[in-house]
Amino acid sequence: MEELKVNALMIRATDYGENDRILTLLTAEAGKLTAGIKGVRKAGAKLKFAAQPFCFAEYVLVKRGERYTVIQASECESFFELRCDVNKLYAASSVCEAACALSFEGDDCSRIFYAAVRALSAMCGGDESMELIKFLLVALKSAGYGIGVENCTECGRPLTAEQRLRFDMDTGSFTCWECGDGAGTGGATYNTLRAAEGKSHVGECTAESEKRALRLLREYIAYKTDARCAGLSEYIRLI
Ligand SMILES: [Zn+2]
């Protein structure tokens, strides 16, 4: 019986049998994997915490045949503040949902794992919208769907926050309105994504421009992966 110890973030749980759950774990060491956990829906179960959304813990798994089972877990961080505020809760769920949609079993997921833990931690005390945008950009990049926030990809001219632009879903990049045939979008969305990338941008990002940027990211993730992103839609509705 093979034993595996991993640092992981619990990104999805499905009820199974009478009292069990099947967890999707995003691990630093072993990519994304699925593992059963027994008895956690019983009152007072010792490992109940390990089957809760965005639990960050060191999990000990055993492998029998092709299946992993969690036999032990010690919590590293519970991100308690995220459970006390409904907006933060949905933003955190959006992180897990996107991490799940944008990571693939068998791949190294360490980059997306660390970005998710960093985002959840920053959301506890800060502005969850901007942290969510930053995380989605990293997760998209790590999945091979990075978004370009430089000059117009057709004519090469610089784009501005005041301009009407287009976003091309196939290439994940912006063009001038006249240059491309992607969906129309505002310069404010482009400007907000540049701010999230730590690039030069104009002025402060507003709540409205962050909301627009999140809408664009949701459409783009759905276009690339078919993921529904229900948590992200709910978060956008709330803010
Ligand atoms: Zn152009």
Coordinates of N, CA and C and ligand atoms in Angstrom, one line a residue:
M1 N 0.8 -1.2 0.0 CA 0.0 0.0 0.0 C 0.9 1.3 0.0
E2 N 0.7 2.0 -1.0 CA 1.5 3.2 -1.2 C 1.0 4.4 -0.4
E3 N 1.8 5.1 0.3 CA 1.4 6.3 1.1 C 2.0 7.5 0.5
L4 N 1.1 8.6 0.4 CA 1.6 9.8 -0.2 C 1.2 11.0 0.7
K5 N 2.2 11.9 1.0 CA 1.9 13.0 1.8 C 2.0 14.3 0.9
V6 N 0.9 15.1 0.8 CA 0.9 16.2 -0.1 C 0.3 17.5 0.6
N7 N 0.8 18.6 0.2 CA 0.2 19.9 0.6 C -0.9 20.2 -0.4
A8 N -2.1 20.4 0.0 CA -3.2 20.5 -1.0 C -4.3 21.4 -0.6
L9 N -4.9 21.9 -1.6 CA -6.1 22.8 -1.4 C -7.3 21.9 -1.9
M10 N -8.3 21.9 -1.1 CA -9.5 21.1 -1.4 C -10.4 22.0 -2.3
I11 N -10.5 21.6 -3.6 CA -11.2 22.5 -4.5 C -12.6 22.0 -5.0
R12 N -12.9 20.8 -4.7 CA -14.3 20.3 -5.0 C -14.6 19.1 -4.2
A13 N -15.8 19.0 -3.7 CA -16.3 17.8 -3.0 C -17.6 17.3 -3.5
T14 N -17.7 16.0 -3.6 CA -19.0 15.4 -4.1 C -19.4 14.4 -3.0
D15 N -20.6 14.4 -2.6 CA -21.1 13.4 -1.6 C -21.1 12.1 -2.3
Y16 N -20.8 11.1 -1.4 CA -20.7 9.7 -2.0 C -21.1 8.8 -0.9
G17 N -21.9 7.8 -1.3 CA -22.4 6.8 -0.3 C -23.1 7.5 0.9
E18 N -23.2 6.8 2.0 CA -23.9 7.3 3.2 C -23.3 8.5 3.8
N19 N -22.0 8.4 4.1 CA -21.3 9.4 4.9 C -20.0 9.9 4.3
D20 N -19.7 9.5 3.1 CA -18.4 9.7 2.5 C -18.4 10.9 1.5
R21 N -17.2 11.3 1.1 CA -17.1 12.3 0.0 C -16.0 12.0 -0.9
I22 N -16.1 12.5 -2.1 CA -14.9 12.4 -3.0 C -14.4 13.8 -3.2
L23 N -13.1 14.0 -2.9 CA -12.5 15.3 -3.0 C -11.6 15.4 -4.2
T24 N -11.6 16.7 -4.8 CA -10.6 17.0 -5.8 C -9.6 17.8 -5.1
L25 N -8.4 17.4 -5.1 CA -7.3 18.1 -4.4 C -6.3 18.7 -5.4
L26 N -6.0 19.9 -5.2 CA -5.0 20.6 -6.0 C -3.7 20.5 -5.1
T27 N -2.7 19.8 -5.6 CA -1.6 19.6 -4.7 C -0.3 20.3 -5.2
A28 N 0.6 20.6 -4.3 CA 1.8 21.3 -4.7 C 2.8 20.2 -5.4
E29 N 2.6 19.0 -4.9 CA 3.7 18.0 -5.3 C 3.2 17.0 -6.3
A30 N 1.9 16.7 -6.4 CA 1.4 15.6 -7.3 C 0.3 16.0 -8.2
G31 N 0.2 17.3 -8.6 CA -0.8 17.7 -9.5 C -2.2 17.7 -8.9
K32 N -3.2 17.6 -9.8 CA -4.6 17.5 -9.3 C -4.9 16.0 -9.2
L33 N -5.5 15.7 -8.1 CA -6.0 14.3 -7.9 C -7.3 14.2 -7.2
T34 N -7.9 13.1 -7.3 CA -9.2 12.8 -6.7 C -8.9 11.8 -5.6
A35 N -9.6 12.0 -4.4 CA -9.4 11.0 -3.3 C -10.7 10.9 -2.5
G36 N -11.0 9.7 -2.1 CA -12.2 9.5 -1.3 C -11.8 9.8 0.2
I37 N -12.8 10.2 1.0 CA -12.6 10.4 2.4 C -13.8 9.9 3.1
K38 N -13.6 9.0 4.1 CA -14.7 8.3 4.7 C -15.3 8.9 5.9
G39 N -16.6 8.8 6.1 CA -17.3 9.2 7.3 C -17.3 10.7 7.6
V40 N -16.9 11.5 6.7 CA -16.8 13.0 7.1 C -18.2 13.7 7.1
R41 N -19.3 13.0 6.7 CA -20.6 13.7 6.9 C -21.3 13.3 8.2
K42 N -20.6 12.5 9.0 CA -21.1 12.2 10.3 C -20.8 13.3 11.3
A43 N -21.7 13.6 12.2 CA -21.5 14.7 13.2 C -20.2 14.3 14.0
G44 N -19.4 15.3 14.2 CA -18.2 15.1 15.0 C -17.1 14.3 14.3
A45 N -17.2 14.1 13.0 CA -16.1 13.3 12.3 C -14.8 14.1 12.4
K46 N -13.7 13.3 12.7 CA -12.4 13.9 13.0 C -11.9 14.7 11.8
L47 N -12.1 14.2 10.6 CA -11.5 14.8 9.4 C -12.5 15.7 8.6
K48 N -13.6 16.0 9.3 CA -14.7 16.9 8.7 C -14.1 18.1 8.0
F49 N -13.2 18.8 8.7 CA -12.5 20.0 8.1 C -11.9 19.8 6.8
A50 N -11.3 18.6 6.6 CA -10.5 18.3 5.4 C -11.4 18.2 4.2
A51 N -12.7 18.0 4.4 CA -13.6 17.9 3.3 C -14.4 19.2 3.0
Q52 N -14.0 20.3 3.7 CA -14.7 21.6 3.6 C -14.0 22.4 2.4
P53 N -14.8 23.2 1.8 CA -14.3 24.0 0.7 C -13.0 24.8 1.1
F54 N -12.1 25.0 0.2 CA -10.8 25.6 0.3 C -10.1 25.4 1.6
C55 N -10.2 24.1 2.1 CA -9.3 23.7 3.2 C -7.9 23.5 2.6
F56 N -7.0 24.2 3.3 CA -5.6 24.0 2.9 C -4.9 23.2 4.0
A57 N -4.4 22.0 3.6 CA -3.9 21.1 4.6 C -2.8 20.2 4.1
E58 N -2.1 19.5 5.0 CA -1.2 18.5 4.5 C -2.1 17.2 4.6
Y59 N -2.3 16.6 3.5 CA -3.1 15.4 3.4 C -2.2 14.2 3.3
V60 N -2.6 13.1 4.0 CA -1.9 11.8 3.9 C -2.9 10.9 3.2
L61 N -2.5 10.4 2.0 CA -3.3 9.5 1.2 C -2.7 8.1 1.1
V62 N -3.6 7.2 0.9 CA -3.1 5.8 0.6 C -3.7 5.5 -0.8
K63 N -2.9 4.7 -1.6 CA -3.4 4.3 -2.9 C -3.6 2.8 -2.9
R64 N -4.8 2.5 -3.3 CA -5.1 1.0 -3.5 C -5.6 0.9 -4.9
G65 N -4.8 0.2 -5.7 CA -5.1 0.1 -7.1 C -5.0 1.5 -7.7
E66 N -6.0 2.0 -8.3 CA -5.9 3.4 -8.9 C -6.5 4.5 -8.0
R67 N -7.0 4.0 -6.8 CA -7.8 5.0 -6.0 C -7.0 5.5 -4.8
Y68 N -7.2 6.8 -4.5 CA -6.6 7.4 -3.3 C -7.7 7.5 -2.3
T69 N -7.3 7.3 -1.0 CA -8.1 7.6 0.1 C -7.4 8.5 1.1
V70 N -8.1 9.5 1.6 CA -7.4 10.3 2.7 C -7.5 9.6 4.0
I71 N -6.4 9.4 4.7 CA -6.4 8.8 6.0 C -6.0 9.7 7.1
Q72 N -5.5 10.9 6.7 CA -5.1 11.8 7.8 C -4.9 13.2 7.1
A73 N -5.1 14.2 7.9 CA -4.9 15.6 7.4 C -4.6 16.5 8.6
S74 N -3.7 17.4 8.3 CA -3.5 18.5 9.4 C -3.6 19.8 8.7
E75 N -4.4 20.6 9.2 CA -4.8 21.9 8.6 C -3.6 22.9 8.6
C76 N -3.3 23.5 7.5 CA -2.3 24.6 7.5 C -3.0 26.0 7.7
E77 N -4.2 26.1 7.0 CA -4.9 27.4 7.1 C -6.3 27.2 6.7
S78 N -7.2 27.8 7.5 CA -8.7 27.6 7.2 C -9.3 28.7 6.5
F79 N -8.6 29.9 6.3 CA -9.1 31.1 5.7 C -10.5 31.4 6.3
F80 N -10.5 31.4 7.6 CA -11.8 31.6 8.3 C -12.6 32.9 7.9
E81 N -11.9 34.0 7.7 CA -12.5 35.2 7.3 C -13.4 35.1 6.0
L82 N -13.0 34.2 5.1 CA -13.7 34.0 3.9 C -15.1 33.4 4.1
R83 N -15.3 32.8 5.3 CA -16.6 32.2 5.6 C -17.6 33.2 6.3
C84 N -17.0 34.4 6.6 CA -17.8 35.3 7.4 C -18.4 36.4 6.5
D85 N -18.2 36.4 5.2 CA -18.6 37.5 4.3 C -19.0 36.8 3.0
V86 N -20.3 37.1 2.6 CA -20.8 36.3 1.5 C -20.1 36.6 0.2
N87 N -19.6 37.9 0.0 CA -18.9 38.2 -1.2 C -17.6 37.5 -1.2
K88 N -16.9 37.5 -0.1 CA -15.6 36.8 0.0 C -15.8 35.3 -0.2
L89 N -16.8 34.8 0.3 CA -17.1 33.4 0.2 C -17.3 33.0 -1.3
Y90 N -18.0 33.8 -2.0 CA -18.2 33.4 -3.5 C -17.0 33.7 -4.3
A91 N -16.2 34.7 -3.9 CA -14.9 34.9 -4.6 C -14.0 33.8 -4.4
A92 N -14.0 33.2 -3.1 CA -13.1 32.1 -2.8 C -13.6 30.9 -3.6
S93 N -14.9 30.7 -3.6 CA -15.4 29.5 -4.4 C -15.1 29.7 -5.9
S94 N -15.0 30.9 -6.4 CA -14.7 31.1 -7.8 C -13.2 30.7 -8.0
V95 N -12.4 31.0 -7.0 CA -10.9 30.6 -7.1 C -10.9 29.0 -7.3
C96 N -11.6 28.3 -6.4 CA -11.6 26.8 -6.4 C -12.1 26.3 -7.8
E97 N -13.2 26.9 -8.2 CA -13.9 26.5 -9.4 C -13.0 26.7 -10.6
A98 N -12.3 27.8 -10.7 CA -11.4 28.1 -11.8 C -10.2 27.2 -11.7
A99 N -9.7 27.0 -10.5 CA -8.5 26.1 -10.3 C -8.8 24.7 -10.8
C100 N -10.0 24.3 -10.6 CA -10.5 23.0 -11.1 C -10.6 22.9 -12.6
A101 N -11.2 24.0 -13.1 CA -11.4 24.0 -14.6 C -10.1 24.2 -15.4
L102 N -9.1 24.8 -14.7 CA -7.9 25.2 -15.5 C -6.7 24.3 -15.1
S103 N -6.9 23.2 -14.4 CA -5.8 22.3 -14.1 C -6.2 20.9 -14.6
F104 N -5.2 20.2 -14.9 CA -5.4 18.9 -15.6 C -4.7 17.8 -14.9
E105 N -5.3 16.7 -14.6 CA -4.7 15.5 -13.9 C -3.5 15.1 -14.7
G106 N -2.4 14.8 -14.0 CA -1.2 14.4 -14.7 C -0.2 15.5 -14.9
D107 N -0.7 16.8 -14.9 CA 0.2 18.0 -15.1 C 0.7 18.5 -13.8
D108 N 1.8 19.2 -13.8 CA 2.3 19.9 -12.7 C 1.4 21.1 -12.4
C109 N 0.8 21.1 -11.2 CA -0.1 22.2 -10.9 C 0.4 23.1 -9.8
S110 N 1.8 23.1 -9.5 CA 2.3 23.8 -8.4 C 2.1 25.3 -8.6
R111 N 2.2 25.8 -9.8 CA 2.0 27.3 -10.0 C 0.6 27.7 -9.6
I112 N -0.4 27.0 -10.1 CA -1.7 27.4 -9.9 C -2.1 27.1 -8.4
F113 N -1.5 26.1 -7.8 CA -1.7 25.8 -6.4 C -1.3 27.0 -5.5
Y114 N 0.0 27.4 -5.7 CA 0.5 28.5 -4.9 C -0.3 29.8 -5.2
A115 N -0.6 30.0 -6.4 CA -1.4 31.2 -6.8 C -2.8 31.2 -6.0
A116 N -3.4 30.1 -6.0 CA -4.7 29.9 -5.3 C -4.6 30.2 -3.8
V117 N -3.6 29.6 -3.2 CA -3.4 29.8 -1.7 C -3.1 31.3 -1.5
R118 N -2.3 31.9 -2.3 CA -1.9 33.3 -2.1 C -3.2 34.2 -2.3
A119 N -4.0 33.8 -3.3 CA -5.2 34.6 -3.5 C -6.2 34.5 -2.3
L120 N -6.4 33.3 -1.8 CA -7.3 33.1 -0.7 C -6.8 33.9 0.5
S121 N -5.5 33.8 0.7 CA -5.0 34.4 1.9 C -5.1 36.0 1.8
A122 N -4.8 36.5 0.6 CA -5.0 38.0 0.3 C -6.4 38.4 0.4
M123 N -7.4 37.6 0.0 CA -8.8 37.9 0.1 C -9.3 38.1 1.5
C124 N -8.7 37.4 2.4 CA -9.1 37.4 3.9 C -9.1 38.9 4.4
G125 N -8.0 39.6 4.1 CA -7.9 40.9 4.6 C -8.1 42.0 3.6
G126 N -8.2 41.7 2.3 CA -8.2 42.7 1.3 C -9.4 42.7 0.3
D127 N -9.2 43.4 -0.8 CA -10.2 43.5 -1.8 C -10.3 42.2 -2.6
E128 N -11.3 41.5 -2.5 CA -11.3 40.1 -3.1 C -11.5 40.2 -4.6
S129 N -12.1 41.3 -5.1 CA -12.3 41.3 -6.6 C -11.0 41.3 -7.3
M130 N -10.1 42.3 -6.9 CA -8.8 42.4 -7.6 C -8.0 41.1 -7.4
E131 N -8.1 40.5 -6.2 CA -7.3 39.3 -6.0 C -7.8 38.2 -6.9
L132 N -9.1 38.1 -7.1 CA -9.7 37.1 -8.0 C -9.3 37.3 -9.4
I133 N -9.3 38.6 -9.9 CA -8.8 38.8 -11.3 C -7.4 38.4 -11.4
K134 N -6.5 38.8 -10.5 CA -5.1 38.4 -10.5 C -5.0 36.9 -10.6
F135 N -5.7 36.2 -9.8 CA -5.6 34.7 -9.8 C -6.1 34.1 -11.1
L136 N -7.2 34.6 -11.6 CA -7.7 34.0 -12.9 C -6.7 34.2 -14.0
L137 N -6.0 35.4 -14.0 CA -5.0 35.6 -15.1 C -3.8 34.6 -14.9
V138 N -3.4 34.3 -13.7 CA -2.3 33.4 -13.5 C -2.8 32.0 -13.9
A139 N -4.0 31.6 -13.5 CA -4.5 30.3 -13.7 C -4.7 30.0 -15.2
L140 N -5.2 31.1 -15.9 CA -5.3 31.0 -17.4 C -4.0 30.8 -18.1
K141 N -3.0 31.5 -17.6 CA -1.6 31.4 -18.2 C -1.1 30.0 -18.0
S142 N -1.3 29.5 -16.7 CA -0.7 28.2 -16.4 C -1.4 27.1 -17.2
A143 N -2.7 27.3 -17.7 CA -3.4 26.4 -18.5 C -3.1 26.5 -20.0
G144 N -2.3 27.5 -20.3 CA -1.9 27.7 -21.7 C -2.9 28.7 -22.4
Y145 N -3.8 29.4 -21.6 CA -4.7 30.3 -22.2 C -4.5 31.7 -21.8
G146 N -3.2 32.1 -21.6 CA -2.8 33.4 -21.2 C -3.5 34.5 -22.0
I147 N -3.8 35.6 -21.3 CA -4.4 36.8 -21.9 C -3.4 37.8 -22.2
G148 N -3.4 38.4 -23.4 CA -2.4 39.4 -23.8 C -3.0 40.8 -23.5
V149 N -2.2 41.6 -22.8 CA -2.7 42.9 -22.5 C -1.7 44.0 -22.9
E150 N -1.2 43.7 -24.2 CA -0.2 44.7 -24.7 C -0.9 45.5 -25.8
N151 N -0.1 45.8 -26.9 CA -0.7 46.6 -28.0 C -1.7 45.8 -28.8
C152 N -2.4 46.4 -29.7 CA -3.3 45.8 -30.6 C -2.6 44.7 -31.4
T153 N -3.1 43.5 -31.3 CA -2.4 42.3 -32.0 C -2.5 42.4 -33.5
E154 N -3.3 43.3 -34.0 CA -3.4 43.4 -35.5 C -2.5 44.5 -36.1
C155 N -2.6 45.7 -35.5 CA -1.9 46.8 -36.1 C -0.7 47.2 -35.3
G156 N -0.6 46.7 -34.0 CA 0.6 47.0 -33.2 C 0.5 48.3 -32.5
R157 N -0.6 49.1 -32.7 CA -0.6 50.4 -32.0 C -1.0 50.2 -30.5
P158 N -0.5 51.1 -29.6 CA -0.9 51.0 -28.2 C -2.4 51.2 -28.0
L159 N -3.0 50.5 -27.1 CA -4.4 50.7 -26.8 C -4.5 51.5 -25.5
T160 N -5.7 52.2 -25.4 CA -5.8 53.1 -24.2 C -7.1 52.7 -23.5
A161 N -7.2 53.3 -22.2 CA -8.3 53.0 -21.3 C -9.6 53.7 -21.8
E162 N -9.4 54.7 -22.7 CA -10.6 55.5 -23.2 C -11.2 54.9 -24.5
Q163 N -10.5 54.0 -25.1 CA -10.9 53.5 -26.4 C -11.9 52.4 -26.3
R164 N -12.7 52.3 -27.4 CA -13.6 51.1 -27.6 C -12.7 50.0 -28.2
L165 N -12.7 48.8 -27.6 CA -11.8 47.8 -28.1 C -12.6 46.5 -28.4
R166 N -11.9 45.5 -28.9 CA -12.4 44.2 -29.1 C -11.5 43.2 -28.4
F167 N -12.2 42.1 -28.0 CA -11.4 41.0 -27.4 C -11.6 39.7 -28.2
D168 N -10.5 39.2 -28.6 CA -10.6 38.0 -29.5 C -10.5 36.7 -28.6
M169 N -11.5 35.9 -28.5 CA -11.6 34.7 -27.7 C -10.6 33.7 -28.1
D170 N -10.3 33.6 -29.4 CA -9.4 32.6 -29.9 C -7.9 32.8 -29.5
T171 N -7.5 34.1 -29.6 CA -6.1 34.4 -29.3 C -6.0 34.9 -27.9
G172 N -7.1 35.3 -27.2 CA -7.0 35.8 -25.9 C -6.3 37.2 -25.8
S173 N -6.6 38.0 -26.9 CA -5.9 39.3 -26.9 C -6.9 40.4 -27.4
F174 N -6.4 41.7 -27.1 CA -7.2 42.8 -27.5 C -6.8 43.4 -28.8
T175 N -7.8 44.0 -29.5 CA -7.4 44.8 -30.7 C -8.2 46.1 -30.7
C176 N -7.8 47.0 -31.5 CA -8.6 48.2 -31.7 C -10.0 47.8 -32.3
W177 N -11.0 48.6 -32.1 CA -12.3 48.3 -32.6 C -12.3 48.0 -34.1
E178 N -11.5 48.9 -34.9 CA -11.5 48.8 -36.3 C -10.7 47.6 -36.8
C179 N -9.8 47.1 -36.0 CA -8.8 46.1 -36.5 C -9.4 44.6 -36.4
G180 N -10.2 44.3 -35.4 CA -10.5 42.9 -35.2 C -12.0 42.6 -35.4
D181 N -12.3 41.4 -35.1 CA -13.8 41.0 -35.2 C -14.2 40.3 -33.9
G182 N -13.5 40.5 -32.9 CA -13.9 39.9 -31.6 C -15.1 40.7 -31.0
A183 N -15.5 40.2 -29.8 CA -16.6 40.9 -29.1 C -16.2 42.3 -28.6
G184 N -17.1 43.2 -28.6 CA -16.7 44.6 -28.2 C -16.5 44.6 -26.7
T185 N -15.5 45.4 -26.3 CA -15.3 45.6 -24.9 C -14.7 47.0 -24.7
G186 N -14.8 47.5 -23.4 CA -14.3 48.9 -23.2 C -12.8 48.9 -22.8
G187 N -12.2 50.1 -23.0 CA -10.8 50.2 -22.6 C -10.6 50.1 -21.1
A188 N -11.7 50.4 -20.3 CA -11.6 50.2 -18.8 C -11.3 48.8 -18.4
T189 N -11.9 47.8 -19.1 CA -11.7 46.4 -18.9 C -10.2 46.1 -19.1
Y190 N -9.7 46.5 -20.3 CA -8.3 46.3 -20.7 C -7.4 46.9 -19.6
N191 N -7.8 48.1 -19.2 CA -7.0 48.9 -18.2 C -6.9 48.1 -16.8
T192 N -8.1 47.6 -16.4 CA -8.1 46.8 -15.2 C -7.3 45.5 -15.3
L193 N -7.3 44.8 -16.4 CA -6.5 43.6 -16.5 C -5.0 44.0 -16.5
R194 N -4.7 45.1 -17.1 CA -3.3 45.6 -17.1 C -2.9 45.8 -15.6
A195 N -3.8 46.5 -14.9 CA -3.5 46.8 -13.4 C -3.3 45.5 -12.7
A196 N -4.1 44.5 -13.0 CA -4.0 43.2 -12.3 C -2.7 42.5 -12.6
E197 N -2.2 42.7 -13.8 CA -0.9 42.1 -14.3 C 0.3 42.9 -13.7
G198 N 0.0 44.0 -13.0 CA 1.1 44.8 -12.5 C 1.7 45.7 -13.6
K199 N 1.0 45.9 -14.7 CA 1.6 46.8 -15.8 C 1.0 48.2 -15.6
S200 N 1.7 49.1 -16.4 CA 1.3 50.5 -16.3 C -0.2 50.6 -16.7
H201 N -0.9 51.5 -16.0 CA -2.4 51.6 -16.3 C -2.8 53.0 -15.9
V202 N -4.0 53.4 -16.2 CA -4.4 54.8 -16.0 C -5.4 54.8 -14.8
G203 N -5.0 55.6 -13.8 CA -5.9 55.8 -12.6 C -6.2 54.6 -11.8
E204 N -7.2 54.7 -10.9 CA -7.6 53.6 -10.1 C -8.7 52.8 -10.8
C205 N -8.7 51.5 -10.6 CA -9.7 50.6 -11.1 C -11.0 50.8 -10.3
T206 N -12.1 50.9 -11.0 CA -13.4 51.1 -10.2 C -14.0 49.7 -10.0
A207 N -15.0 49.7 -9.1 CA -15.8 48.4 -8.9 C -16.4 48.0 -10.2
E208 N -16.9 48.9 -11.0 CA -17.6 48.6 -12.2 C -16.6 48.0 -13.2
S209 N -15.4 48.6 -13.3 CA -14.5 48.0 -14.3 C -14.0 46.6 -13.9
E210 N -13.9 46.4 -12.6 CA -13.5 45.1 -12.1 C -14.6 44.1 -12.4
K211 N -15.8 44.5 -12.3 CA -16.9 43.6 -12.6 C -16.9 43.2 -14.1
R212 N -16.6 44.2 -14.9 CA -16.6 44.0 -16.4 C -15.4 43.0 -16.7
A213 N -14.3 43.2 -16.0 CA -13.2 42.4 -16.3 C -13.5 40.9 -15.9
L214 N -14.2 40.8 -14.8 CA -14.6 39.4 -14.3 C -15.6 38.8 -15.3
R215 N -16.5 39.6 -15.9 CA -17.4 39.0 -16.9 C -16.6 38.5 -18.1
L216 N -15.7 39.3 -18.5 CA -14.9 38.9 -19.7 C -14.1 37.6 -19.4
L217 N -13.5 37.6 -18.2 CA -12.8 36.4 -17.8 C -13.7 35.1 -17.7
R218 N -14.9 35.3 -17.2 CA -15.9 34.2 -17.1 C -16.2 33.7 -18.5
E219 N -16.5 34.6 -19.4 CA -16.8 34.2 -20.8 C -15.6 33.5 -21.5
Y220 N -14.5 34.0 -21.2 CA -13.3 33.4 -21.8 C -13.0 32.0 -21.3
I221 N -13.1 31.9 -20.0 CA -12.9 30.5 -19.4 C -13.9 29.5 -19.9
A222 N -15.2 30.0 -20.0 CA -16.3 29.1 -20.6 C -16.0 28.8 -22.0
Y223 N -15.5 29.7 -22.8 CA -15.1 29.5 -24.2 C -14.0 28.5 -24.3
K224 N -13.0 28.6 -23.5 CA -11.8 27.7 -23.6 C -12.1 26.3 -23.0
T225 N -12.9 26.2 -21.9 CA -12.9 25.0 -21.1 C -14.3 24.4 -21.0
D226 N -15.4 25.1 -21.4 CA -16.8 24.6 -21.2 C -17.2 24.6 -19.8
A227 N -16.4 25.1 -18.9 CA -16.7 25.2 -17.4 C -17.9 26.2 -17.3
R228 N -18.8 25.9 -16.4 CA -20.0 26.8 -16.2 C -19.7 28.0 -15.3
C229 N -18.8 27.8 -14.4 CA -18.4 28.9 -13.5 C -19.6 29.5 -12.7
A230 N -20.4 28.6 -12.1 CA -21.6 29.1 -11.4 C -21.3 30.0 -10.3
G231 N -20.2 29.7 -9.5 CA -19.8 30.5 -8.4 C -19.3 31.9 -8.8
L232 N -18.6 31.9 -9.9 CA -18.2 33.2 -10.5 C -19.4 34.1 -10.9
S233 N -20.3 33.4 -11.6 CA -21.5 34.1 -12.0 C -22.2 34.7 -10.8
E234 N -22.3 34.0 -9.7 CA -23.0 34.4 -8.5 C -22.2 35.6 -7.9
Y235 N -20.9 35.5 -7.9 CA -20.1 36.5 -7.3 C -20.3 37.8 -8.1
I236 N -20.3 37.7 -9.4 CA -20.5 38.9 -10.3 C -21.9 39.5 -10.0
R237 N -22.9 38.7 -9.8 CA -24.2 39.2 -9.5 C -24.3 39.9 -8.2
L238 N -23.5 39.5 -7.2 CA -23.4 40.1 -5.9 C -22.8 41.4 -5.8
I239 N -21.7 41.6 -6.6 CA -20.9 42.8 -6.5 C -21.5 44.0 -7.3
Ligands
ZN1 ZN -5.3 47.9 -34.2

